[in-house]
PDB file of C-alpha atoms in Angstrom:
ATOM      1  CA  MET O  10      25.899 -16.430  34.072  1.00 52.00           C
ATOM      2  CA  SER O  11      25.678 -13.312  36.225  1.00 50.00           C
ATOM      3  CA  LYS O  12      22.968 -10.688  35.724  1.00 44.00           C
ATOM      4  CA  LEU O  13      25.644  -8.142  34.810  1.00 40.00           C
ATOM      5  CA  THR O  14      27.049 -10.386  32.078  1.00 41.00           C
ATOM      6  CA  LEU O  15      23.553 -11.005  30.713  1.00 39.00           C
ATOM      7  CA  ILE O  16      22.821  -7.283  30.562  1.00 37.00           C
ATOM      8  CA  VAL O  17      26.084  -6.600  28.735  1.00 35.00           C
ATOM      9  CA  LEU O  18      25.348  -9.329  26.186  1.00 38.00           C
ATOM     10  CA  LEU O  19      21.836  -8.006  25.624  1.00 35.00           C
ATOM     11  CA  CYS O  20      23.167  -4.485  25.076  1.00 36.00           C
ATOM     12  CA  LEU O  21      25.715  -5.743  22.571  1.00 36.00           C
ATOM     13  CA  ALA O  22      22.976  -7.611  20.732  1.00 37.00           C
ATOM     14  CA  CYS O  23      20.832  -4.482  20.640  1.00 38.00           C
ATOM     15  CA  GLY O  24      23.695  -2.478  19.195  1.00 37.00           C
ATOM     16  CA  ALA O  25      24.224  -5.045  16.441  1.00 35.00           C
ATOM     17  CA  THR O  26      20.571  -5.182  15.424  1.00 32.00           C
ATOM     18  CA  ALA O  27      19.833  -3.919  11.917  1.00 33.00           C
ATOM     19  CA  ALA O  28      16.934  -1.591  11.225  1.00 36.00           C
ATOM     20  CA  VAL O  29      14.145  -2.685   8.902  1.00 40.00           C
ATOM     21  CA  GLY O  30      15.014  -2.046   5.265  1.00 50.00           C
ATOM     22  CA  GLN O  31      13.572   1.207   3.979  1.00 84.00           C
ATOM     23  CA  THR O  32      13.749   3.588   1.069  1.00 92.00           C
ATOM     24  CA  THR O  33      15.640   6.823   1.559  1.00 92.00           C
ATOM     25  CA  ASP O  34      12.573   8.961   0.761  1.00 96.00           C
ATOM     26  CA  LEU O  35       9.382   8.917  -1.282  1.00 98.00           C
ATOM     27  CA  LEU O  36       9.549   7.210  -4.686  1.00 98.00           C
ATOM     28  CA  LEU O  37       7.669   7.475  -7.943  1.00 98.00           C
ATOM     29  CA  SER O  38       6.638   3.837  -8.005  1.00 98.00           C
ATOM     30  CA  GLU O  39       4.188   3.565 -10.916  1.00 98.00           C
ATOM     31  CA  TYR O  40       3.624   5.533 -14.123  1.00 98.00           C
ATOM     32  CA  VAL O  41       0.443   5.055 -16.157  1.00 98.00           C
ATOM     33  CA  GLU O  42       0.494   6.451 -19.698  1.00 98.00           C
ATOM     34  CA  GLY O  43      -2.711   4.944 -20.992  1.00 98.00           C
ATOM     35  CA  SER O  44      -5.194   5.526 -23.760  1.00 98.00           C
ATOM     36  CA  GLY O  45      -6.962   8.873 -23.948  1.00 97.00           C
ATOM     37  CA  ASN O  46      -6.852  10.645 -20.595  1.00 98.00           C
ATOM     38  CA  ASN O  47      -5.873   7.561 -18.610  1.00 98.00           C
ATOM     39  CA  LYS O  48      -2.833   9.022 -16.843  1.00 98.00           C
ATOM     40  CA  ALA O  49      -1.676   8.408 -13.290  1.00 98.00           C
ATOM     41  CA  LEU O  50       1.335   8.477 -11.006  1.00 98.00           C
ATOM     42  CA  GLU O  51       1.851   6.418  -7.848  1.00 98.00           C
ATOM     43  CA  ILE O  52       3.992   7.753  -4.999  1.00 98.00           C
ATOM     44  CA  TYR O  53       5.305   5.276  -2.438  1.00 98.00           C
ATOM     45  CA  ASN O  54       6.390   5.916   1.139  1.00 97.00           C
ATOM     46  CA  GLY O  55       9.008   3.311   1.970  1.00 95.00           C
ATOM     47  CA  THR O  56      10.426   5.216   4.944  1.00 95.00           C
ATOM     48  CA  GLU O  57       9.780   4.572   8.635  1.00 94.00           C
ATOM     49  CA  ASP O  58       7.844   7.835   9.037  1.00 95.00           C
ATOM     50  CA  VAL O  59       4.404   9.191   8.300  1.00 97.00           C
ATOM     51  CA  ILE O  60       4.968  11.852   5.629  1.00 98.00           C
ATOM     52  CA  ASN O  61       2.611  14.727   4.999  1.00 98.00           C
ATOM     53  CA  LEU O  62       2.465  15.379   1.261  1.00 98.00           C
ATOM     54  CA  GLY O  63       1.592  19.057   1.592  1.00 98.00           C
ATOM     55  CA  GLY O  64       5.156  20.179   0.863  1.00 96.00           C
ATOM     56  CA  TYR O  65       5.478  18.091  -2.308  1.00 98.00           C
ATOM     57  CA  THR O  66       4.700  18.824  -5.948  1.00 98.00           C
ATOM     58  CA  ILE O  67       4.751  16.967  -9.229  1.00 98.00           C
ATOM     59  CA  GLU O  68       6.565  19.020 -11.855  1.00 98.00           C
ATOM     60  CA  ARG O  69       5.676  18.147 -15.453  1.00 98.00           C
ATOM     61  CA  PHE O  70       8.177  19.084 -18.161  1.00 98.00           C
ATOM     62  CA  SER O  71       6.530  18.732 -21.565  1.00 97.00           C
ATOM     63  CA  ASN O  72       8.292  18.013 -24.865  1.00 96.00           C
ATOM     64  CA  GLY O  73      11.815  18.766 -23.704  1.00 97.00           C
ATOM     65  CA  ALA O  74      10.928  21.936 -21.790  1.00 97.00           C
ATOM     66  CA  THR O  75      13.087  23.154 -18.923  1.00 97.00           C
ATOM     67  CA  THR O  76      10.224  25.016 -17.228  1.00 97.00           C
ATOM     68  CA  SER O  77       7.446  23.019 -15.633  1.00 98.00           C
ATOM     69  CA  THR O  78       3.765  22.866 -14.862  1.00 98.00           C
ATOM     70  CA  SER O  79       3.505  22.419 -11.084  1.00 98.00           C
ATOM     71  CA  ILE O  80       0.914  20.161  -9.454  1.00 98.00           C
ATOM     72  CA  ALA O  81       0.580  20.428  -5.677  1.00 98.00           C
ATOM     73  CA  LEU O  82      -0.140  17.211  -3.796  1.00 98.00           C
ATOM     74  CA  ASP O  83      -2.919  17.152  -1.226  1.00 98.00           C
ATOM     75  CA  ALA O  84      -1.754  17.716   2.345  1.00 98.00           C
ATOM     76  CA  VAL O  85      -2.538  14.190   3.507  1.00 98.00           C
ATOM     77  CA  ASP O  86      -0.505  11.928   5.787  1.00 98.00           C
ATOM     78  CA  LEU O  87       1.008   8.979   3.931  1.00 98.00           C
ATOM     79  CA  GLY O  88       1.920   6.152   6.263  1.00 97.00           C
ATOM     80  CA  PRO O  89       4.964   3.871   6.027  1.00 96.00           C
ATOM     81  CA  GLY O  90       4.450   1.292   3.291  1.00 95.00           C
ATOM     82  CA  ASP O  91       1.498   3.175   1.785  1.00 97.00           C
ATOM     83  CA  ALA O  92       1.102   4.541  -1.732  1.00 98.00           C
ATOM     84  CA  PHE O  93      -0.669   7.650  -3.009  1.00 98.00           C
ATOM     85  CA  VAL O  94      -2.175   7.801  -6.499  1.00 98.00           C
ATOM     86  CA  ILE O  95      -2.823  10.988  -8.459  1.00 98.00           C
ATOM     87  CA  VAL O  96      -4.851  10.650 -11.672  1.00 98.00           C
ATOM     88  CA  ASN O  97      -6.114  12.805 -14.506  1.00 98.00           C
ATOM     89  CA  THR O  98      -9.589  14.200 -13.803  1.00 98.00           C
ATOM     90  CA  LEU O  99     -10.880  12.842 -17.142  1.00 98.00           C
ATOM     91  CA  SER O 100      -9.585   9.297 -16.688  1.00 98.00           C
ATOM     92  CA  ASP O 101     -11.955   6.383 -17.133  1.00 98.00           C
ATOM     93  CA  ALA O 102     -14.110   5.551 -14.118  1.00 98.00           C
ATOM     94  CA  GLY O 103     -12.065   2.477 -13.257  1.00 97.00           C
ATOM     95  CA  LEU O 104      -8.857   4.472 -12.982  1.00 98.00           C
ATOM     96  CA  LEU O 105     -10.515   7.400 -11.209  1.00 98.00           C
ATOM     97  CA  ALA O 106     -11.747   4.981  -8.551  1.00 98.00           C
ATOM     98  CA  LEU O 107      -8.136   4.074  -7.737  1.00 98.00           C
ATOM     99  CA  GLY O 108      -7.034   7.685  -7.334  1.00 98.00           C
ATOM    100  CA  ASP O 109      -6.457   9.541  -4.074  1.00 98.00           C
ATOM    101  CA  GLN O 110      -6.308  12.881  -5.898  1.00 98.00           C
ATOM    102  CA  ALA O 111      -7.384  14.033  -9.355  1.00 98.00           C
ATOM    103  CA  ASN O 112      -5.814  16.892 -11.296  1.00 98.00           C
ATOM    104  CA  ALA O 113      -6.253  17.939 -14.927  1.00 98.00           C
ATOM    105  CA  ASN O 114      -2.513  18.636 -15.258  1.00 98.00           C
ATOM    106  CA  ILE O 115      -1.684  14.953 -14.883  1.00 98.00           C
ATOM    107  CA  ASN O 116      -1.817  14.778 -18.684  1.00 97.00           C
ATOM    108  CA  PHE O 117       1.716  13.764 -19.658  1.00 97.00           C
ATOM    109  CA  ASN O 118       2.557  11.754 -22.745  1.00 95.00           C
ATOM    110  CA  GLY O 119       5.450   9.353 -23.267  1.00 96.00           C
ATOM    111  CA  ASP O 120       7.879  12.167 -24.058  1.00 97.00           C
ATOM    112  CA  ASP O 121       7.214  14.309 -20.950  1.00 98.00           C
ATOM    113  CA  ALA O 122       9.478  14.200 -17.904  1.00 98.00           C
ATOM    114  CA  VAL O 123       7.972  14.304 -14.412  1.00 98.00           C
ATOM    115  CA  VAL O 124       9.776  15.239 -11.200  1.00 98.00           C
ATOM    116  CA  LEU O 125       8.706  14.759  -7.586  1.00 98.00           C
ATOM    117  CA  MET O 126       9.897  17.798  -5.645  1.00 98.00           C
ATOM    118  CA  PHE O 127       9.885  18.862  -1.995  1.00 98.00           C
ATOM    119  CA  GLY O 128       9.674  22.463  -0.861  1.00 96.00           C
ATOM    120  CA  GLY O 129       9.988  23.825  -4.372  1.00 94.00           C
ATOM    121  CA  THR O 130      13.735  23.189  -4.577  1.00 95.00           C
ATOM    122  CA  VAL O 131      14.635  19.651  -3.464  1.00 98.00           C
ATOM    123  CA  VAL O 132      14.390  16.932  -6.141  1.00 98.00           C
ATOM    124  CA  ILE O 133      13.145  13.694  -4.572  1.00 98.00           C
ATOM    125  CA  ASP O 134      12.729  11.547  -7.692  1.00 98.00           C
ATOM    126  CA  SER O 135      12.290  11.873 -11.439  1.00 98.00           C
ATOM    127  CA  PHE O 136      11.037  10.021 -14.497  1.00 98.00           C
ATOM    128  CA  GLY O 137      12.337  10.759 -17.968  1.00 98.00           C
ATOM    129  CA  ARG O 138      14.994  13.359 -18.726  1.00 98.00           C
ATOM    130  CA  VAL O 139      14.282  17.032 -18.183  1.00 98.00           C
ATOM    131  CA  GLY O 140      15.324  19.143 -21.178  1.00 98.00           C
ATOM    132  CA  GLU O 141      15.248  16.277 -23.675  1.00 98.00           C
ATOM    133  CA  ASP O 142      12.534  15.690 -26.265  1.00 97.00           C
ATOM    134  CA  PRO O 143      12.970  12.026 -27.209  1.00 97.00           C
ATOM    135  CA  GLY O 144      10.381  12.192 -29.981  1.00 96.00           C
ATOM    136  CA  SER O 145       7.303  10.264 -28.877  1.00 97.00           C
ATOM    137  CA  PHE O 146       8.845   8.308 -25.989  1.00 98.00           C
ATOM    138  CA  TRP O 147      11.924   7.033 -24.191  1.00 98.00           C
ATOM    139  CA  SER O 148      12.579   3.420 -25.089  1.00 98.00           C
ATOM    140  CA  CYS O 149      14.733   0.414 -24.253  1.00 98.00           C
ATOM    141  CA  SER O 150      14.778  -3.292 -25.025  1.00 97.00           C
ATOM    142  CA  GLU O 151      11.690  -4.022 -22.898  1.00 96.00           C
ATOM    143  CA  GLY O 152       9.417  -1.289 -24.253  1.00 97.00           C
ATOM    144  CA  ASP O 153       8.790   2.436 -24.253  1.00 98.00           C
ATOM    145  CA  THR O 154       7.175   5.100 -22.115  1.00 98.00           C
ATOM    146  CA  ALA O 155       4.151   5.674 -24.384  1.00 98.00           C
ATOM    147  CA  ASN O 156       0.993   3.579 -24.057  1.00 98.00           C
ATOM    148  CA  HIS O 157       2.377   1.491 -21.209  1.00 98.00           C
ATOM    149  CA  THR O 158       2.175   1.174 -17.464  1.00 98.00           C
ATOM    150  CA  LEU O 159       5.628   1.193 -15.887  1.00 98.00           C
ATOM    151  CA  ARG O 160       6.306  -0.119 -12.378  1.00 98.00           C
ATOM    152  CA  ARG O 161       9.416   0.598 -10.326  1.00 98.00           C
ATOM    153  CA  LEU O 162      11.574  -2.405  -9.561  1.00 97.00           C
ATOM    154  CA  SER O 163      11.314  -3.538  -5.936  1.00 96.00           C
ATOM    155  CA  SER O 164      15.111  -3.285  -5.656  1.00 96.00           C
ATOM    156  CA  ILE O 165      15.053   0.499  -6.176  1.00 97.00           C
ATOM    157  CA  CYS O 166      15.436   2.162  -2.792  1.00 97.00           C
ATOM    158  CA  SER O 167      16.281   5.763  -3.653  1.00 96.00           C
ATOM    159  CA  GLY O 168      15.024   8.208  -6.236  1.00 97.00           C
ATOM    160  CA  ASP O 169      16.738   9.627  -9.295  1.00 98.00           C
ATOM    161  CA  THR O 170      17.624  13.067  -7.983  1.00 98.00           C
ATOM    162  CA  THR O 171      19.420  14.174 -11.161  1.00 98.00           C
ATOM    163  CA  PRO O 172      16.466  14.787 -13.484  1.00 98.00           C
ATOM    164  CA  ASP O 173      18.553  15.842 -16.485  1.00 98.00           C
ATOM    165  CA  ASP O 174      20.755  12.737 -16.554  1.00 98.00           C
ATOM    166  CA  PRO O 175      20.328  10.112 -19.328  1.00 98.00           C
ATOM    167  CA  PHE O 176      17.159   8.047 -18.888  1.00 98.00           C
ATOM    168  CA  ASP O 177      16.939   4.339 -19.725  1.00 98.00           C
ATOM    169  CA  PRO O 178      13.576   3.038 -18.474  1.00 98.00           C
ATOM    170  CA  CYS O 179      14.852  -0.550 -18.393  1.00 98.00           C
ATOM    171  CA  ASP O 180      17.297   0.360 -15.622  1.00 98.00           C
ATOM    172  CA  GLU O 181      14.651   0.774 -12.917  1.00 98.00           C
ATOM    173  CA  TRP O 182      11.211  -0.033 -14.391  1.00 98.00           C
ATOM    174  CA  THR O 183       9.171  -2.972 -15.664  1.00 98.00           C
ATOM    175  CA  PHE O 184       6.569  -2.687 -18.406  1.00 98.00           C
ATOM    176  CA  ALA O 185       2.894  -3.674 -18.563  1.00 98.00           C
ATOM    177  CA  PRO O 186       0.404  -3.241 -21.449  1.00 98.00           C
ATOM    178  CA  VAL O 187      -1.583  -0.069 -22.018  1.00 98.00           C
ATOM    179  CA  ASP O 188      -4.390   0.611 -19.497  1.00 98.00           C
ATOM    180  CA  THR O 189      -3.044  -1.862 -16.935  1.00 98.00           C
ATOM    181  CA  PHE O 190      -4.280  -0.579 -13.576  1.00 97.00           C
ATOM    182  CA  SER O 191      -4.105  -3.738 -11.463  1.00 94.00           C
ATOM    183  CA  GLY O 192      -1.914  -3.227  -8.436  1.00 91.00           C
ATOM    184  CA  LEU O 193      -2.088   0.567  -8.644  1.00 97.00           C
ATOM    185  CA  GLY O 194      -1.977   1.891  -5.092  1.00 97.00           C
ATOM    186  CA  ASN O 195       0.315  -0.873  -3.845  1.00 96.00           C
ATOM    187  CA  HIS O 196       4.080  -1.169  -4.019  1.00 97.00           C
ATOM    188  CA  ILE O 197       6.724  -3.271  -2.298  1.00 93.00           C
ATOM    189  CA  ALA O 198      10.346  -2.225  -1.951  1.00 94.00           C
ATOM    190  CA  ASP O 199      12.882  -4.955  -1.179  1.00 93.00           C
ATOM    191  CA  CYS O 200      15.652  -2.785   0.182  1.00 86.00           C
ATOM    192  CA  GLY O 201      17.378  -5.089   2.652  1.00 62.00           C
ATOM    193  CA  ALA O 202      18.507  -4.149   6.126  1.00 50.00           C
ATOM    194  CA  VAL O 203      20.124  -0.853   7.045  1.00 43.00           C
ATOM    195  CA  SER O 204      22.690  -0.781   9.844  1.00 38.00           C
ATOM    196  CA  ASP O 205      21.572   1.203  12.899  1.00 40.00           C
ATOM    197  CA  ASP O 206      24.835   3.128  13.089  1.00 37.00           C
ATOM    198  CA  LEU O 207      24.498   4.291   9.470  1.00 37.00           C
ATOM    199  CA  TYR O 208      20.750   4.760   9.193  1.00 38.00           C
ATOM    200  CA  ARG O 209      19.071   8.164   9.475  1.00 40.00           C
ATOM    201  CA  SER O 210      15.299   8.360   9.353  1.00 45.00           C
ATOM    202  CA  TRP O 211      13.365  10.474   6.861  1.00 45.00           C
ATOM    203  CA  GLY O 212      12.374  12.740   9.723  1.00 48.00           C
ATOM    204  CA  SER O 213      15.946  13.442  10.758  1.00 44.00           C
ATOM    205  CA  LEU O 214      17.035  14.053   7.162  1.00 49.00           C
ATOM    206  CA  LYS O 215      14.179  16.465   6.479  1.00 51.00           C
ATOM    207  CA  ALA O 216      15.078  18.347   9.674  1.00 43.00           C
ATOM    208  CA  ASP O 217      18.227  19.484   7.858  1.00 50.00           C
ATOM    209  CA  PHE O 218      16.054  21.624   5.609  1.00 46.00           C
ATOM    210  CA  ARG O 219      14.085  23.312   8.392  1.00 39.00           C
TER     211      ARG O 219
END
């Protein structure tokens, strides 16, 4: 085999290589609605980029409201495959120890929607249904959103960017008993491979908004 032929074959192989499977953006990956003030949210970076959280907020919509309480995330760099945990400032010591940030406004109940937003206008992900008061919680066959820890399925690779659409927690979440904190701060997304010719990185997508 000539050197030229070998080079051509190598180039063709490179072009056919698939990129590592990734999420399209940040995800809300765990929701803790525990006893008392034990409340927390986990945010997962499944992209290929380091993401600074300074441009992101958690918007809490209480009891069917359409206006929110805004909670700014700390301007820290979140690496690929890492998770960031924000907890209520009055959570039990064990939960506080798992938090990367504490804020008194992380005080949702099972009937409050939360939205992860970028730049004040771009919806990245959501939990619950904005504008709907479900009573005490949203429910499905596996459980409900009050007094449970919910974890995002590993097969979920993009956020719910329509926060007022119908919400069935069984579609994308698994349930654990109240005050379950084990595993908080860790998440795995099994998103498969993304073809190089179709894949755009988080960095290139965010550049569209600059």
